[in-house]
GROMACS .gro file of C-alpha atoms in nm:
model
  273
    1MET     CA    1   1.133   0.182   1.447
    2ARG     CA    2   1.282   0.315   1.125
    3GLN     CA    3   1.203   0.670   1.017
    4PHE     CA    4   1.254   0.841   0.684
    5ILE     CA    5   1.183   1.211   0.740
    6MET     CA    6   1.286   1.429   0.450
    7SER     CA    7   1.358   1.797   0.409
    8CYS     CA    8   1.308   1.907   0.050
    9HIS     CA    9   1.556   2.143  -0.116
   10HIS     CA   10   1.584   2.295  -0.461
   11LYS     CA   11   1.902   2.498  -0.415
   12ASP     CA   12   2.238   2.458  -0.247
   13ASP     CA   13   2.292   2.634   0.086
   14GLU     CA   14   2.485   2.587   0.408
   15SER     CA   15   2.183   2.462   0.601
   16ILE     CA   16   2.184   2.133   0.407
   17ASP     CA   17   2.483   2.011   0.606
   18ILE     CA   18   2.291   2.081   0.927
   19PHE     CA   19   1.978   1.906   0.801
   20LYS     CA   20   2.194   1.605   0.713
   21LYS     CA   21   2.281   1.551   1.079
   22TYR     CA   22   1.921   1.492   1.182
   23PHE     CA   23   1.702   1.424   0.878
   24THR     CA   24   1.729   1.330   0.509
   25PRO     CA   25   1.763   1.626   0.272
   26ILE     CA   26   1.629   1.548  -0.073
   27ASN     CA   27   1.691   1.741  -0.394
   28VAL     CA   28   1.353   1.802  -0.560
   29GLY     CA   29   1.344   1.871  -0.933
   30ALA     CA   30   1.695   1.727  -0.960
   31ASN     CA   31   1.654   1.650  -1.331
   32THR     CA   32   1.682   2.020  -1.410
   33ASN     CA   33   1.821   2.168  -1.086
   34LEU     CA   34   2.085   1.938  -0.941
   35ILE     CA   35   2.230   2.046  -0.606
   36LYS     CA   36   2.608   1.997  -0.587
   37ASN     CA   37   2.594   1.902  -0.219
   38LYS     CA   38   2.571   1.523  -0.207
   39ILE     CA   39   2.217   1.452  -0.091
   40SER     CA   40   1.939   1.218  -0.196
   41ILE     CA   41   1.771   1.312  -0.522
   42CYS     CA   42   1.415   1.250  -0.637
   43SER     CA   43   1.524   1.179  -0.995
   44ASN     CA   44   1.671   0.830  -0.960
   45ILE     CA   45   1.500   0.492  -0.984
   46ASN     CA   46   1.118   0.527  -0.973
   47ASN     CA   47   1.043   0.898  -0.979
   48ILE     CA   48   0.837   1.190  -1.112
   49SER     CA   49   1.111   1.452  -1.080
   50ASP     CA   50   1.022   1.607  -1.418
   51LYS     CA   51   0.684   1.705  -1.273
   52ASN     CA   52   0.837   1.921  -0.997
   53PRO     CA   53   0.733   2.257  -1.155
   54TYR     CA   54   0.371   2.142  -1.120
   55PHE     CA   55   0.380   1.896  -0.829
   56CYS     CA   56   0.627   2.084  -0.604
   57GLU     CA   57   0.726   1.881  -0.295
   58LEU     CA   58   0.495   1.598  -0.400
   59THR     CA   59   0.784   1.467  -0.610
   60ALA     CA   60   0.969   1.392  -0.285
   61LEU     CA   61   0.665   1.222  -0.133
   62TYR     CA   62   0.630   1.009  -0.446
   63TRP     CA   63   0.999   0.915  -0.444
   64ALA     CA   64   0.979   0.800  -0.081
   65TRP     CA   65   0.662   0.604  -0.156
   66LYS     CA   66   0.829   0.412  -0.436
   67ASN     CA   67   1.185   0.379  -0.304
   68ASN     CA   68   1.170   0.356   0.074
   69SER     CA   69   1.014   0.108   0.319
   70ASP     CA   70   1.073   0.260   0.664
   71ASP     CA   71   0.810   0.245   0.938
   72TYR     CA   72   0.737   0.619   0.927
   73VAL     CA   73   0.772   0.863   0.638
   74GLY     CA   74   0.766   1.239   0.664
   75LEU     CA   75   0.838   1.567   0.489
   76MET     CA   76   0.952   1.914   0.592
   77HIS     CA   77   1.079   2.207   0.383
   78TYR     CA   78   1.412   2.383   0.368
   79ARG     CA   79   1.234   2.694   0.502
   80ARG     CA   80   0.967   2.534   0.722
   81ILE     CA   81   1.038   2.275   0.988
   82PHE     CA   82   0.841   2.094   1.255
   83LEU     CA   83   0.915   2.199   1.612
   84LYS     CA   84   0.913   1.969   1.912
   85PRO     CA   85   0.604   2.010   2.135
   86GLU     CA   86   0.643   2.285   2.389
   87ASP     CA   87   0.683   2.227   2.758
   88SER     CA   88   0.354   2.122   2.914
   89LEU     CA   89   0.403   2.404   3.166
   90LEU     CA   90   0.363   2.667   2.896
   91SER     CA   91   0.098   2.901   3.028
   92SER     CA   92  -0.252   2.858   2.894
   93ASN     CA   93  -0.270   3.236   2.850
   94LEU     CA   94   0.024   3.229   2.607
   95LYS     CA   95  -0.143   2.949   2.411
   96LYS     CA   96  -0.464   3.151   2.395
   97LEU     CA   97  -0.274   3.460   2.279
   98ARG     CA   98  -0.103   3.264   2.002
   99LEU     CA   99  -0.436   3.125   1.884
  100PHE     CA  100  -0.588   3.474   1.889
  101LEU     CA  101  -0.304   3.611   1.676
  102ARG     CA  102  -0.342   3.330   1.427
  103LYS     CA  103  -0.715   3.376   1.393
  104ASN     CA  104  -0.715   3.754   1.375
  105LEU     CA  105  -0.382   3.868   1.232
  106ASN     CA  106  -0.276   3.589   1.003
  107LYS     CA  107  -0.275   3.657   0.630
  108TYR     CA  108  -0.271   3.303   0.502
  109SER     CA  109   0.101   3.219   0.537
  110GLY     CA  110   0.192   3.538   0.723
  111ASN     CA  111   0.446   3.545   1.003
  112HIS     CA  112   0.186   3.530   1.280
  113TYR     CA  113   0.127   3.167   1.185
  114TYR     CA  114   0.474   3.052   1.284
  115SER     CA  115   0.568   2.973   1.640
  116LYS     CA  116   0.925   3.083   1.569
  117ILE     CA  117   1.108   3.274   1.297
  118ILE     CA  118   1.475   3.186   1.298
  119ASP     CA  119   1.784   3.240   1.087
  120GLU     CA  120   2.015   2.964   0.971
  121SER     CA  121   2.252   3.019   1.264
  122LYS     CA  122   1.985   2.889   1.502
  123ILE     CA  123   1.847   2.605   1.296
  124GLU     CA  124   2.055   2.326   1.448
  125LYS     CA  125   1.900   2.345   1.795
  126GLU     CA  126   1.548   2.324   1.652
  127LEU     CA  127   1.633   2.031   1.425
  128LYS     CA  128   1.806   1.847   1.709
  129ASP     CA  129   1.506   1.897   1.938
  130ALA     CA  130   1.265   1.782   1.667
  131ARG     CA  131   1.480   1.475   1.606
  132PHE     CA  132   1.468   1.394   1.978
  133PHE     CA  133   1.087   1.414   1.973
  134PHE     CA  134   1.056   1.189   1.670
  135ASP     CA  135   1.300   0.935   1.812
  136ASN     CA  136   1.126   0.914   2.148
  137GLU     CA  137   0.758   0.993   2.095
  138LEU     CA  138   0.665   0.941   1.730
  139ILE     CA  139   0.573   0.580   1.799
  140ASP     CA  140   0.275   0.707   2.004
  141TYR     CA  141   0.114   0.867   1.697
  142ASP     CA  142  -0.015   0.764   1.357
  143ILE     CA  143  -0.003   1.102   1.183
  144ILE     CA  144   0.187   1.424   1.252
  145MET     CA  145   0.034   1.738   1.101
  146ALA     CA  146   0.112   2.109   1.098
  147VAL     CA  147  -0.098   2.319   1.336
  148PRO     CA  148  -0.399   2.464   1.153
  149LEU     CA  149  -0.352   2.770   0.938
  150TYR     CA  150  -0.646   3.010   0.971
  151LEU     CA  151  -0.776   3.147   0.642
  152ASP     CA  152  -0.890   3.502   0.722
  153GLY     CA  153  -1.248   3.391   0.784
  154LEU     CA  154  -1.273   3.212   0.450
  155SER     CA  155  -1.350   2.845   0.404
  156ILE     CA  156  -1.088   2.617   0.249
  157GLU     CA  157  -1.279   2.636  -0.079
  158GLU     CA  158  -1.328   3.014  -0.069
  159GLN     CA  159  -0.966   3.082   0.016
  160PHE     CA  160  -0.839   2.864  -0.268
  161ILE     CA  161  -1.064   3.034  -0.521
  162SER     CA  162  -0.953   3.379  -0.397
  163VAL     CA  163  -0.589   3.313  -0.486
  164HIS     CA  164  -0.612   3.049  -0.758
  165SER     CA  165  -0.905   2.937  -0.973
  166GLN     CA  166  -1.254   2.799  -0.933
  167ARG     CA  167  -1.215   2.561  -1.226
  168PHE     CA  168  -0.914   2.381  -1.079
  169PHE     CA  169  -1.083   2.340  -0.743
  170THR     CA  170  -1.401   2.213  -0.905
  171LYS     CA  171  -1.192   1.963  -1.100
  172MET     CA  172  -1.037   1.829  -0.779
  173ILE     CA  173  -1.379   1.783  -0.619
  174LYS     CA  174  -1.515   1.607  -0.928
  175VAL     CA  175  -1.218   1.372  -0.962
  176THR     CA  176  -1.218   1.288  -0.590
  177GLU     CA  177  -1.588   1.205  -0.600
  178GLU     CA  178  -1.537   0.988  -0.908
  179LEU     CA  179  -1.247   0.789  -0.765
  180TYR     CA  180  -1.343   0.789  -0.397
  181PRO     CA  181  -1.720   0.834  -0.364
  182ASP     CA  182  -1.705   0.732   0.002
  183MET     CA  183  -1.518   1.055   0.074
  184LYS     CA  184  -1.793   1.281  -0.061
  185GLU     CA  185  -1.981   1.349   0.262
  186SER     CA  186  -1.667   1.405   0.467
  187MET     CA  187  -1.514   1.622   0.194
  188GLN     CA  188  -1.813   1.855   0.189
  189LYS     CA  189  -1.760   1.920   0.560
  190THR     CA  190  -1.385   1.966   0.522
  191LEU     CA  191  -1.417   2.227   0.250
  192LYS     CA  192  -1.634   2.444   0.476
  193ARG     CA  193  -1.367   2.459   0.746
  194LYS     CA  194  -1.190   2.791   0.795
  195GLU     CA  195  -0.851   2.645   0.875
  196MET     CA  196  -0.625   2.376   0.733
  197SER     CA  197  -0.292   2.204   0.777
  198ALA     CA  198  -0.077   2.344   0.499
  199PHE     CA  199   0.243   2.299   0.299
  200ASN     CA  200   0.208   1.920   0.242
  201MET     CA  201   0.410   1.870   0.560
  202LEU     CA  202   0.344   1.543   0.739
  203VAL     CA  203   0.477   1.237   0.913
  204MET     CA  204   0.277   0.915   0.875
  205LYS     CA  205   0.296   0.557   0.985
  206ARG     CA  206   0.388   0.346   0.683
  207ASP     CA  207   0.056   0.172   0.622
  208ILE     CA  208  -0.132   0.501   0.640
  209TYR     CA  209   0.125   0.668   0.416
  210GLU     CA  210   0.087   0.397   0.154
  211LYS     CA  211  -0.291   0.443   0.141
  212TYR     CA  212  -0.262   0.820   0.134
  213MET     CA  213  -0.009   0.812  -0.149
  214GLU     CA  214  -0.233   0.583  -0.352
  215ALA     CA  215  -0.527   0.820  -0.309
  216LEU     CA  216  -0.324   1.140  -0.353
  217PHE     CA  217  -0.155   1.041  -0.677
  218SER     CA  218  -0.461   0.869  -0.821
  219VAL     CA  219  -0.643   1.202  -0.787
  220MET     CA  220  -0.355   1.430  -0.886
  221PHE     CA  221  -0.248   1.231  -1.191
  222LYS     CA  222  -0.605   1.229  -1.320
  223ILE     CA  223  -0.635   1.605  -1.263
  224GLU     CA  224  -0.307   1.656  -1.446
  225LEU     CA  225  -0.444   1.475  -1.751
  226GLU     CA  226  -0.760   1.686  -1.756
  227ILE     CA  227  -0.619   2.038  -1.714
  228ASN     CA  228  -0.367   2.251  -1.902
  229LEU     CA  229  -0.119   2.449  -1.693
  230GLU     CA  230   0.113   2.556  -1.974
  231GLN     CA  231  -0.061   2.891  -2.017
  232GLU     CA  232  -0.049   2.974  -1.647
  233ASP     CA  233   0.229   3.185  -1.493
  234SER     CA  234   0.509   3.009  -1.305
  235TYR     CA  235   0.333   3.048  -0.970
  236GLN     CA  236  -0.001   2.908  -1.086
  237GLN     CA  237   0.176   2.625  -1.268
  238ARG     CA  238   0.241   2.484  -0.920
  239MET     CA  239  -0.132   2.407  -0.909
  240ILE     CA  240  -0.103   2.035  -0.836
  241GLY     CA  241   0.097   2.114  -0.524
  242PHE     CA  242  -0.162   2.371  -0.415
  243LEU     CA  243  -0.450   2.129  -0.471
  244ALA     CA  244  -0.264   1.859  -0.277
  245GLU     CA  245  -0.250   2.083   0.031
  246ARG     CA  246  -0.630   2.086   0.034
  247PHE     CA  247  -0.656   1.718  -0.052
  248PHE     CA  248  -0.438   1.635   0.248
  249ASN     CA  249  -0.705   1.785   0.473
  250ILE     CA  250  -0.981   1.611   0.282
  251TYR     CA  251  -0.807   1.277   0.316
  252THR     CA  252  -0.705   1.305   0.681
  253ASP     CA  253  -1.054   1.419   0.786
  254TYR     CA  254  -1.197   1.120   0.606
  255TYR     CA  255  -0.935   0.887   0.751
  256PHE     CA  256  -1.007   0.990   1.110
  257SER     CA  257  -1.382   0.969   1.052
  258ILE     CA  258  -1.346   0.597   0.978
  259ASN     CA  259  -1.053   0.537   1.214
  260PRO     CA  260  -1.152   0.728   1.528
  261ASP     CA  261  -0.900   0.544   1.745
  262SER     CA  262  -0.603   0.658   1.537
  263LYS     CA  263  -0.387   0.923   1.698
  264ARG     CA  264  -0.263   1.247   1.547
  265LYS     CA  265  -0.033   1.518   1.679
  266TYR     CA  266  -0.030   1.877   1.562
  267LEU     CA  267   0.314   2.037   1.569
  268GLU     CA  268   0.409   2.402   1.556
  269LEU     CA  269   0.627   2.521   1.269
  270ALA     CA  270   0.932   2.744   1.246
  271LEU     CA  271   1.007   2.962   0.946
  272ILE     CA  272   1.374   2.983   0.849
  273LYS     CA  273   1.474   3.322   0.713
   0.00000   0.00000   0.00000
C-alpha cells in the first residue's frame, strides 16, 4: 500500500527536515516563494501554483492529483498535524471533558480545539507516531478527517458569513447545485450543522480522492471565474481555500450518504507553535 501524505510549507524552517523523515513536505506557492530546503514543489509539471494566494493548500492537493498515483493521498500543514489515535484505555471522562471544552470554550480555531499544543522540539515524536498509525492501520479506512471543529453555536453557513461574505457563500451553493444537483438535499443538511472538519486536512483512498478532486476543482474553478477577489484584503483573497473547507464537509457528507459502508476515522490534531 503506497501512501503520499504531504505537509504543506510556504517558508523555510528547521521542522522541514523532521517532516521529511516521515511524510512528504511540499512547497506551496513555489512560483513566487521558493523554499531553499530541497523539498517537493507544487510548481512543476501539471500545477496551479500561481493560484496559491487564493487557493491556499489546495494547490498541493491539485499537484498530488495530477502528478501522483499512490493508493492513499493526504495533506497536513506545517503548523497542524494529525495525531495517532489515543490509547483505547483513555478514560471516558477525559473524552467527555475535551468535548465539553470544544463545544463551550472554542472560538473557531482557538487553542481548546487542539488535543496538543507543541513546539518544534517535540514534533518528531508526534510525526513518528502518526506515521506508525498510517503504516499499520490506514488500510482499514477510506477517509481520514480532522475531528469536528465546533462553531460557537453557529451553523456552517452562519459562521462563514460572520467572518467572510454572504455573496461568496451563496455563489458556492449555486455553483454546487448547478454542477452536482444530486448533492442539493445532502448539502442543505450539512450547512445547518454546527461543527465541521476544517483546514482542508484529509487522507483518502485513491479512488475517492480522484472523485473528490474532480468535484472540488470543478466547483472552485467555476467560482473563481465568477467572482473578483482583487479588491479584497490579503486575508479575504484566500477565499477559495475558505470555501473549500466547507465544500469538503458538503462532499464527504454526500459521499457517506450514498456509500454507507465506507469507513472514516476522525483524528485529533496538534498545533505546532
